[in-house]
């Protein structure tokens, strides 16, 4: 075991709060100034193309384990919402995920090709987040190769990621950028999607320090949300659907593209917690093992 990994494992045995201060440093936001100054760009955006997943992780913070009848989005749905977004903003890092994005390979391929054509200048990088259980089809692999901005990020759930090694070899062979998550990394327990009676001070501090609301603003079914937990919690009717806490790209109330852009930037810079924060405990910093499976 390498020295760096050994140190991490020792740190993870310390109380959760100290561990995160030392390692994850939740109170440090290096991009805060940039986020406040950008008017025509988003630093990060999660693009959901499916609710389906090849795993059923008990502690998935995005709430995918609660879908009884998960659905794939269509190419038309996803590309139309991207076109609407790009009418007023560009994105530095677009993360494509689900669920498991390789469950919906036709749409993934179409999105990659769409972002290779006339809209290639609207994103700087495309990061596909996968659990390493499914290999890309020949067509999907070709789409990945054809878009040089593509990167594959493997979540690395050990034995559960049973096709990861093969997939990594495909990336190496075809010069596709990739990264594999350190297997000593841990998950934070966000808790079940129920309303917790935490103090207003806790909710505000949690929102201020939340990694997801800074790095995982989510585009899903035509709406932009503060985070994926909010997006899926609303879809599952587990979290309140408050109109002033997300941006509906197709809301006719936006008079023009500048009006829509201001609404999106306003959401990204929002200072007040959203309702979903009261259904979340991520800032309790409780560590859990990654990828514990529930019965299907």
mmCIF file of C-alpha atoms in Angstrom:
data_model
loop_
_atom_site.group_PDB
_atom_site.id
_atom_site.type_symbol
_atom_site.label_atom_id
_atom_site.label_comp_id
_atom_site.label_asym_id
_atom_site.label_seq_id
_atom_site.Cartn_x
_atom_site.Cartn_y
_atom_site.Cartn_z
ATOM 1 C CA UNK A 1 0.000 0.000 0.000
ATOM 2 C CA UNK A 2 1.392 3.425 -0.956
ATOM 3 C CA UNK A 3 2.278 5.996 1.672
ATOM 4 C CA UNK A 4 -0.427 8.424 0.480
ATOM 5 C CA UNK A 5 -3.150 5.763 0.695
ATOM 6 C CA UNK A 6 -1.937 4.610 4.132
ATOM 7 C CA UNK A 7 -2.153 8.160 5.468
ATOM 8 C CA UNK A 8 -5.694 8.539 4.097
ATOM 9 C CA UNK A 9 -6.852 5.299 5.705
ATOM 10 C CA UNK A 10 -5.452 6.456 9.050
ATOM 11 C CA UNK A 11 -7.163 9.828 8.697
ATOM 12 C CA UNK A 12 -10.504 8.175 7.959
ATOM 13 C CA UNK A 13 -10.393 6.498 11.380
ATOM 14 C CA UNK A 14 -10.358 9.916 13.045
ATOM 15 C CA UNK A 15 -13.689 11.599 13.785
ATOM 16 C CA UNK A 16 -15.528 12.585 10.619
ATOM 17 C CA UNK A 17 -15.354 16.331 11.208
ATOM 18 C CA UNK A 18 -11.588 16.348 11.640
ATOM 19 C CA UNK A 19 -11.112 14.079 8.646
ATOM 20 C CA UNK A 20 -12.984 16.396 6.324
ATOM 21 C CA UNK A 21 -11.227 19.475 7.628
ATOM 22 C CA UNK A 22 -7.875 17.808 7.009
ATOM 23 C CA UNK A 23 -8.565 16.000 3.770
ATOM 24 C CA UNK A 24 -11.631 17.267 1.914
ATOM 25 C CA UNK A 25 -11.482 20.763 3.472
ATOM 26 C CA UNK A 26 -15.180 21.552 2.943
ATOM 27 C CA UNK A 27 -14.887 25.168 4.034
ATOM 28 C CA UNK A 28 -12.413 25.997 1.261
ATOM 29 C CA UNK A 29 -14.040 27.117 -1.987
ATOM 30 C CA UNK A 30 -11.285 27.910 -4.479
ATOM 31 C CA UNK A 31 -13.749 28.785 -7.233
ATOM 32 C CA UNK A 32 -15.989 31.136 -5.242
ATOM 33 C CA UNK A 33 -14.555 34.339 -6.701
ATOM 34 C CA UNK A 34 -14.709 32.969 -10.237
ATOM 35 C CA UNK A 35 -18.284 31.757 -9.762
ATOM 36 C CA UNK A 36 -19.319 35.220 -8.608
ATOM 37 C CA UNK A 37 -17.677 36.956 -11.571
ATOM 38 C CA UNK A 38 -18.721 34.804 -14.545
ATOM 39 C CA UNK A 39 -21.800 36.084 -16.347
ATOM 40 C CA UNK A 40 -21.875 33.888 -19.454
ATOM 41 C CA UNK A 41 -20.488 30.558 -18.221
ATOM 42 C CA UNK A 42 -21.148 27.774 -15.746
ATOM 43 C CA UNK A 43 -18.064 26.166 -14.223
ATOM 44 C CA UNK A 44 -19.684 22.741 -13.786
ATOM 45 C CA UNK A 45 -22.966 21.143 -14.811
ATOM 46 C CA UNK A 46 -24.298 17.603 -14.346
ATOM 47 C CA UNK A 47 -26.334 16.334 -17.308
ATOM 48 C CA UNK A 48 -28.672 13.460 -16.397
ATOM 49 C CA UNK A 49 -29.452 11.142 -19.338
ATOM 50 C CA UNK A 50 -31.027 8.234 -17.433
ATOM 51 C CA UNK A 51 -32.607 7.279 -14.118
ATOM 52 C CA UNK A 52 -31.555 3.655 -14.683
ATOM 53 C CA UNK A 53 -28.526 2.188 -12.955
ATOM 54 C CA UNK A 54 -26.766 -1.171 -13.097
ATOM 55 C CA UNK A 55 -26.228 -1.027 -9.323
ATOM 56 C CA UNK A 56 -28.489 -0.220 -6.388
ATOM 57 C CA UNK A 57 -26.299 1.523 -3.849
ATOM 58 C CA UNK A 58 -27.914 1.872 -0.442
ATOM 59 C CA UNK A 59 -26.301 5.247 0.235
ATOM 60 C CA UNK A 60 -26.495 6.870 -3.197
ATOM 61 C CA UNK A 61 -26.779 10.574 -2.377
ATOM 62 C CA UNK A 62 -28.539 11.208 -5.717
ATOM 63 C CA UNK A 63 -31.435 8.950 -4.608
ATOM 64 C CA UNK A 64 -31.298 6.595 -7.610
ATOM 65 C CA UNK A 65 -32.080 3.636 -5.313
ATOM 66 C CA UNK A 66 -35.599 5.014 -4.775
ATOM 67 C CA UNK A 67 -36.721 4.735 -8.406
ATOM 68 C CA UNK A 68 -39.246 1.911 -8.830
ATOM 69 C CA UNK A 69 -39.677 2.429 -12.583
ATOM 70 C CA UNK A 70 -36.607 4.343 -13.765
ATOM 71 C CA UNK A 71 -36.645 5.751 -17.286
ATOM 72 C CA UNK A 72 -34.115 6.617 -19.961
ATOM 73 C CA UNK A 73 -34.340 10.117 -21.374
ATOM 74 C CA UNK A 74 -34.527 10.416 -25.173
ATOM 75 C CA UNK A 75 -31.987 12.054 -27.461
ATOM 76 C CA UNK A 76 -34.511 14.713 -28.458
ATOM 77 C CA UNK A 77 -35.211 15.605 -24.827
ATOM 78 C CA UNK A 78 -31.558 15.921 -23.863
ATOM 79 C CA UNK A 79 -30.357 17.705 -26.997
ATOM 80 C CA UNK A 80 -33.272 20.161 -26.939
ATOM 81 C CA UNK A 81 -32.505 21.146 -23.360
ATOM 82 C CA UNK A 82 -28.817 21.567 -24.220
ATOM 83 C CA UNK A 83 -29.711 23.799 -27.171
ATOM 84 C CA UNK A 84 -31.909 25.901 -24.919
ATOM 85 C CA UNK A 85 -29.130 26.209 -22.343
ATOM 86 C CA UNK A 86 -26.519 27.083 -24.962
ATOM 87 C CA UNK A 87 -28.731 29.861 -26.283
ATOM 88 C CA UNK A 88 -27.637 31.885 -23.261
ATOM 89 C CA UNK A 89 -24.660 30.172 -21.570
ATOM 90 C CA UNK A 90 -21.665 27.930 -22.154
ATOM 91 C CA UNK A 91 -20.275 25.300 -19.756
ATOM 92 C CA UNK A 92 -16.678 24.643 -18.792
ATOM 93 C CA UNK A 93 -17.135 21.093 -17.474
ATOM 94 C CA UNK A 94 -20.177 19.065 -18.532
ATOM 95 C CA UNK A 95 -20.527 15.859 -16.514
ATOM 96 C CA UNK A 96 -22.722 13.191 -18.121
ATOM 97 C CA UNK A 97 -24.272 10.746 -15.685
ATOM 98 C CA UNK A 98 -27.358 8.853 -14.611
ATOM 99 C CA UNK A 99 -27.929 6.504 -12.955
ATOM 100 C CA UNK A 100 -25.343 4.760 -15.075
ATOM 101 C CA UNK A 101 -24.912 6.619 -18.400
ATOM 102 C CA UNK A 102 -23.797 3.502 -20.277
ATOM 103 C CA UNK A 103 -27.264 2.027 -19.692
ATOM 104 C CA UNK A 104 -28.458 4.646 -22.205
ATOM 105 C CA UNK A 105 -25.721 4.411 -24.821
ATOM 106 C CA UNK A 106 -27.764 5.623 -27.797
ATOM 107 C CA UNK A 107 -28.424 8.951 -26.088
ATOM 108 C CA UNK A 108 -24.858 9.165 -24.775
ATOM 109 C CA UNK A 109 -23.534 8.664 -28.316
ATOM 110 C CA UNK A 110 -25.932 11.247 -29.736
ATOM 111 C CA UNK A 111 -24.935 13.808 -27.092
ATOM 112 C CA UNK A 112 -21.225 13.285 -27.771
ATOM 113 C CA UNK A 113 -21.768 13.722 -31.505
ATOM 114 C CA UNK A 114 -23.966 16.773 -30.933
ATOM 115 C CA UNK A 115 -21.121 18.304 -28.925
ATOM 116 C CA UNK A 116 -18.668 17.520 -31.723
ATOM 117 C CA UNK A 117 -20.572 19.546 -34.315
ATOM 118 C CA UNK A 118 -21.801 23.129 -34.341
ATOM 119 C CA UNK A 119 -22.121 23.166 -30.557
ATOM 120 C CA UNK A 120 -18.580 21.976 -29.789
ATOM 121 C CA UNK A 121 -17.543 25.445 -28.638
ATOM 122 C CA UNK A 122 -20.130 25.536 -25.867
ATOM 123 C CA UNK A 123 -18.269 23.125 -23.574
ATOM 124 C CA UNK A 124 -14.603 22.831 -22.631
ATOM 125 C CA UNK A 125 -14.684 19.251 -21.348
ATOM 126 C CA UNK A 126 -17.116 16.313 -21.205
ATOM 127 C CA UNK A 127 -16.721 14.039 -18.190
ATOM 128 C CA UNK A 128 -18.663 10.749 -18.303
ATOM 129 C CA UNK A 129 -19.185 9.354 -14.776
ATOM 130 C CA UNK A 130 -19.443 5.540 -14.750
ATOM 131 C CA UNK A 131 -19.436 2.742 -12.185
ATOM 132 C CA UNK A 132 -17.433 0.495 -14.508
ATOM 133 C CA UNK A 133 -20.041 -2.258 -14.897
ATOM 134 C CA UNK A 134 -20.867 -1.803 -18.604
ATOM 135 C CA UNK A 135 -18.595 -1.593 -21.635
ATOM 136 C CA UNK A 136 -19.375 0.904 -24.401
ATOM 137 C CA UNK A 137 -20.900 -0.418 -27.611
ATOM 138 C CA UNK A 138 -18.886 -0.066 -30.798
ATOM 139 C CA UNK A 139 -20.980 2.935 -31.830
ATOM 140 C CA UNK A 140 -20.622 4.599 -28.430
ATOM 141 C CA UNK A 141 -16.875 3.993 -28.424
ATOM 142 C CA UNK A 142 -16.623 5.633 -31.842
ATOM 143 C CA UNK A 143 -18.550 8.653 -30.536
ATOM 144 C CA UNK A 144 -16.180 8.902 -27.566
ATOM 145 C CA UNK A 145 -13.147 8.708 -29.829
ATOM 146 C CA UNK A 146 -14.574 11.314 -32.214
ATOM 147 C CA UNK A 147 -14.925 13.909 -29.452
ATOM 148 C CA UNK A 148 -11.466 14.799 -28.088
ATOM 149 C CA UNK A 149 -13.019 16.576 -25.096
ATOM 150 C CA UNK A 150 -14.305 13.261 -23.712
ATOM 151 C CA UNK A 151 -13.031 11.944 -20.396
ATOM 152 C CA UNK A 152 -14.242 8.856 -18.519
ATOM 153 C CA UNK A 153 -14.268 8.930 -14.708
ATOM 154 C CA UNK A 154 -14.523 5.520 -13.035
ATOM 155 C CA UNK A 155 -16.125 5.540 -9.581
ATOM 156 C CA UNK A 156 -14.215 2.340 -8.745
ATOM 157 C CA UNK A 157 -16.397 0.210 -6.475
ATOM 158 C CA UNK A 158 -13.919 -2.644 -6.306
ATOM 159 C CA UNK A 159 -15.406 -6.025 -7.263
ATOM 160 C CA UNK A 160 -18.716 -4.392 -8.197
ATOM 161 C CA UNK A 161 -16.961 -2.511 -11.020
ATOM 162 C CA UNK A 162 -16.449 -5.796 -12.848
ATOM 163 C CA UNK A 163 -15.815 -4.328 -16.331
ATOM 164 C CA UNK A 164 -13.643 -1.452 -15.217
ATOM 165 C CA UNK A 165 -10.285 -3.002 -16.097
ATOM 166 C CA UNK A 166 -11.491 -3.874 -19.613
ATOM 167 C CA UNK A 167 -12.913 -0.390 -20.040
ATOM 168 C CA UNK A 168 -9.658 1.222 -18.906
ATOM 169 C CA UNK A 169 -7.788 -0.823 -21.515
ATOM 170 C CA UNK A 170 -10.217 0.424 -24.181
ATOM 171 C CA UNK A 171 -9.488 3.984 -23.096
ATOM 172 C CA UNK A 172 -5.742 3.403 -23.259
ATOM 173 C CA UNK A 173 -5.960 1.720 -26.650
ATOM 174 C CA UNK A 174 -8.059 4.536 -28.142
ATOM 175 C CA UNK A 175 -6.350 7.490 -26.431
ATOM 176 C CA UNK A 176 -9.456 8.426 -24.428
ATOM 177 C CA UNK A 177 -8.692 10.421 -21.300
ATOM 178 C CA UNK A 178 -9.752 8.674 -18.075
ATOM 179 C CA UNK A 179 -9.317 8.635 -14.319
ATOM 180 C CA UNK A 180 -9.999 6.001 -11.665
ATOM 181 C CA UNK A 181 -11.137 7.068 -8.194
ATOM 182 C CA UNK A 182 -8.746 6.139 -5.394
ATOM 183 C CA UNK A 183 -10.178 3.006 -3.743
ATOM 184 C CA UNK A 184 -9.466 4.406 -0.268
ATOM 185 C CA UNK A 185 -11.986 7.192 -0.887
ATOM 186 C CA UNK A 186 -15.139 7.214 1.208
ATOM 187 C CA UNK A 187 -18.723 8.343 0.835
ATOM 188 C CA UNK A 188 -20.554 10.756 3.061
ATOM 189 C CA UNK A 189 -23.925 9.608 4.348
ATOM 190 C CA UNK A 190 -26.466 12.198 3.159
ATOM 191 C CA UNK A 191 -29.225 10.406 5.039
ATOM 192 C CA UNK A 192 -32.630 9.249 3.854
ATOM 193 C CA UNK A 193 -34.764 11.797 1.954
ATOM 194 C CA UNK A 194 -36.850 12.807 4.955
ATOM 195 C CA UNK A 195 -37.162 16.204 6.586
ATOM 196 C CA UNK A 196 -34.681 16.560 9.438
ATOM 197 C CA UNK A 197 -35.417 19.021 12.201
ATOM 198 C CA UNK A 198 -31.964 20.561 12.191
ATOM 199 C CA UNK A 199 -31.424 24.140 13.296
ATOM 200 C CA UNK A 200 -31.543 26.975 10.793
ATOM 201 C CA UNK A 201 -27.872 27.592 11.563
ATOM 202 C CA UNK A 202 -26.988 24.019 10.565
ATOM 203 C CA UNK A 203 -29.023 24.188 7.331
ATOM 204 C CA UNK A 204 -27.367 27.449 6.299
ATOM 205 C CA UNK A 205 -23.883 26.213 7.144
ATOM 206 C CA UNK A 206 -24.545 22.983 5.262
ATOM 207 C CA UNK A 207 -25.676 24.866 2.154
ATOM 208 C CA UNK A 208 -22.710 27.232 2.319
ATOM 209 C CA UNK A 209 -20.184 24.396 2.557
ATOM 210 C CA UNK A 210 -21.946 21.892 0.278
ATOM 211 C CA UNK A 211 -19.694 20.470 -2.430
ATOM 212 C CA UNK A 212 -22.635 19.453 -4.609
ATOM 213 C CA UNK A 213 -24.318 22.839 -4.889
ATOM 214 C CA UNK A 214 -20.961 24.325 -5.997
ATOM 215 C CA UNK A 215 -19.848 21.563 -8.356
ATOM 216 C CA UNK A 216 -22.956 19.562 -9.279
ATOM 217 C CA UNK A 217 -25.666 21.952 -10.478
ATOM 218 C CA UNK A 218 -27.908 19.586 -12.404
ATOM 219 C CA UNK A 219 -29.703 19.746 -15.762
ATOM 220 C CA UNK A 220 -32.524 17.206 -15.695
ATOM 221 C CA UNK A 221 -35.752 17.059 -17.676
ATOM 222 C CA UNK A 222 -35.504 20.671 -18.809
ATOM 223 C CA UNK A 223 -34.785 22.141 -15.384
ATOM 224 C CA UNK A 224 -31.578 23.298 -13.716
ATOM 225 C CA UNK A 225 -31.365 22.418 -10.025
ATOM 226 C CA UNK A 226 -28.946 23.348 -7.266
ATOM 227 C CA UNK A 227 -27.875 19.708 -6.918
ATOM 228 C CA UNK A 228 -28.783 16.182 -8.097
ATOM 229 C CA UNK A 229 -30.392 15.226 -4.780
ATOM 230 C CA UNK A 230 -32.842 18.095 -5.175
ATOM 231 C CA UNK A 231 -33.519 17.136 -8.814
ATOM 232 C CA UNK A 232 -34.303 13.476 -8.153
ATOM 233 C CA UNK A 233 -35.991 14.117 -4.811
ATOM 234 C CA UNK A 234 -38.511 16.355 -6.570
ATOM 235 C CA UNK A 235 -38.999 13.839 -9.393
ATOM 236 C CA UNK A 236 -39.636 11.102 -6.813
ATOM 237 C CA UNK A 237 -42.014 13.373 -4.845
ATOM 238 C CA UNK A 238 -39.804 12.993 -1.781
ATOM 239 C CA UNK A 239 -38.717 16.651 -1.611
ATOM 240 C CA UNK A 240 -40.925 19.757 -2.054
ATOM 241 C CA UNK A 241 -41.227 21.103 -5.599
ATOM 242 C CA UNK A 242 -40.668 24.818 -5.000
ATOM 243 C CA UNK A 243 -40.789 26.843 -8.214
ATOM 244 C CA UNK A 244 -38.374 29.531 -7.013
ATOM 245 C CA UNK A 245 -35.653 26.958 -6.212
ATOM 246 C CA UNK A 246 -34.867 25.779 -9.753
ATOM 247 C CA UNK A 247 -34.865 27.195 -13.285
ATOM 248 C CA UNK A 248 -37.208 25.735 -15.899
ATOM 249 C CA UNK A 249 -35.446 26.351 -19.216
ATOM 250 C CA UNK A 250 -38.735 26.258 -21.104
ATOM 251 C CA UNK A 251 -40.738 28.521 -18.801
ATOM 252 C CA UNK A 252 -42.431 31.096 -21.092
ATOM 253 C CA UNK A 253 -42.094 33.624 -18.281
ATOM 254 C CA UNK A 254 -38.497 34.298 -19.317
ATOM 255 C CA UNK A 255 -38.790 37.142 -21.799
ATOM 256 C CA UNK A 256 -35.528 36.522 -23.681
ATOM 257 C CA UNK A 257 -32.219 34.654 -23.469
ATOM 258 C CA UNK A 258 -30.687 37.321 -21.205
ATOM 259 C CA UNK A 259 -33.572 36.925 -18.775
ATOM 260 C CA UNK A 260 -33.018 33.155 -18.739
ATOM 261 C CA UNK A 261 -29.259 33.584 -18.319
ATOM 262 C CA UNK A 262 -29.745 35.870 -15.324
ATOM 263 C CA UNK A 263 -32.081 33.332 -13.724
ATOM 264 C CA UNK A 264 -29.546 30.505 -14.121
ATOM 265 C CA UNK A 265 -26.652 32.593 -12.818
ATOM 266 C CA UNK A 266 -28.870 33.685 -9.933
ATOM 267 C CA UNK A 267 -29.508 30.047 -9.006
ATOM 268 C CA UNK A 268 -25.797 29.184 -9.123
ATOM 269 C CA UNK A 269 -24.993 32.160 -6.868
ATOM 270 C CA UNK A 270 -28.010 31.649 -4.607
ATOM 271 C CA UNK A 271 -27.202 32.396 -0.957
ATOM 272 C CA UNK A 272 -30.343 30.964 0.638
ATOM 273 C CA UNK A 273 -30.654 27.181 1.181
ATOM 274 C CA UNK A 274 -33.129 25.275 -0.972
ATOM 275 C CA UNK A 275 -35.801 23.043 0.571
ATOM 276 C CA UNK A 276 -33.749 19.928 -0.265
ATOM 277 C CA UNK A 277 -31.124 21.043 2.277
ATOM 278 C CA UNK A 278 -33.604 20.202 5.032
ATOM 279 C CA UNK A 279 -33.783 16.641 3.661
ATOM 280 C CA UNK A 280 -30.021 16.132 3.743
ATOM 281 C CA UNK A 281 -27.312 15.516 6.340
ATOM 282 C CA UNK A 282 -24.147 15.667 4.249
ATOM 283 C CA UNK A 283 -22.503 18.166 6.608
ATOM 284 C CA UNK A 284 -22.759 15.739 9.506
ATOM 285 C CA UNK A 285 -19.717 14.216 7.750
ATOM 286 C CA UNK A 286 -20.670 10.632 8.575
ATOM 287 C CA UNK A 287 -18.505 8.257 6.564
ATOM 288 C CA UNK A 288 -19.927 5.123 4.933
ATOM 289 C CA UNK A 289 -18.402 2.428 2.774
ATOM 290 C CA UNK A 290 -18.876 3.052 -0.937
ATOM 291 C CA UNK A 291 -21.295 0.983 -2.979
ATOM 292 C CA UNK A 292 -23.113 -1.110 -0.361
ATOM 293 C CA UNK A 293 -25.839 -2.866 -2.380
ATOM 294 C CA UNK A 294 -29.539 -3.186 -1.633
ATOM 295 C CA UNK A 295 -31.643 -6.068 -2.914
ATOM 296 C CA UNK A 296 -33.424 -5.289 -6.179
#
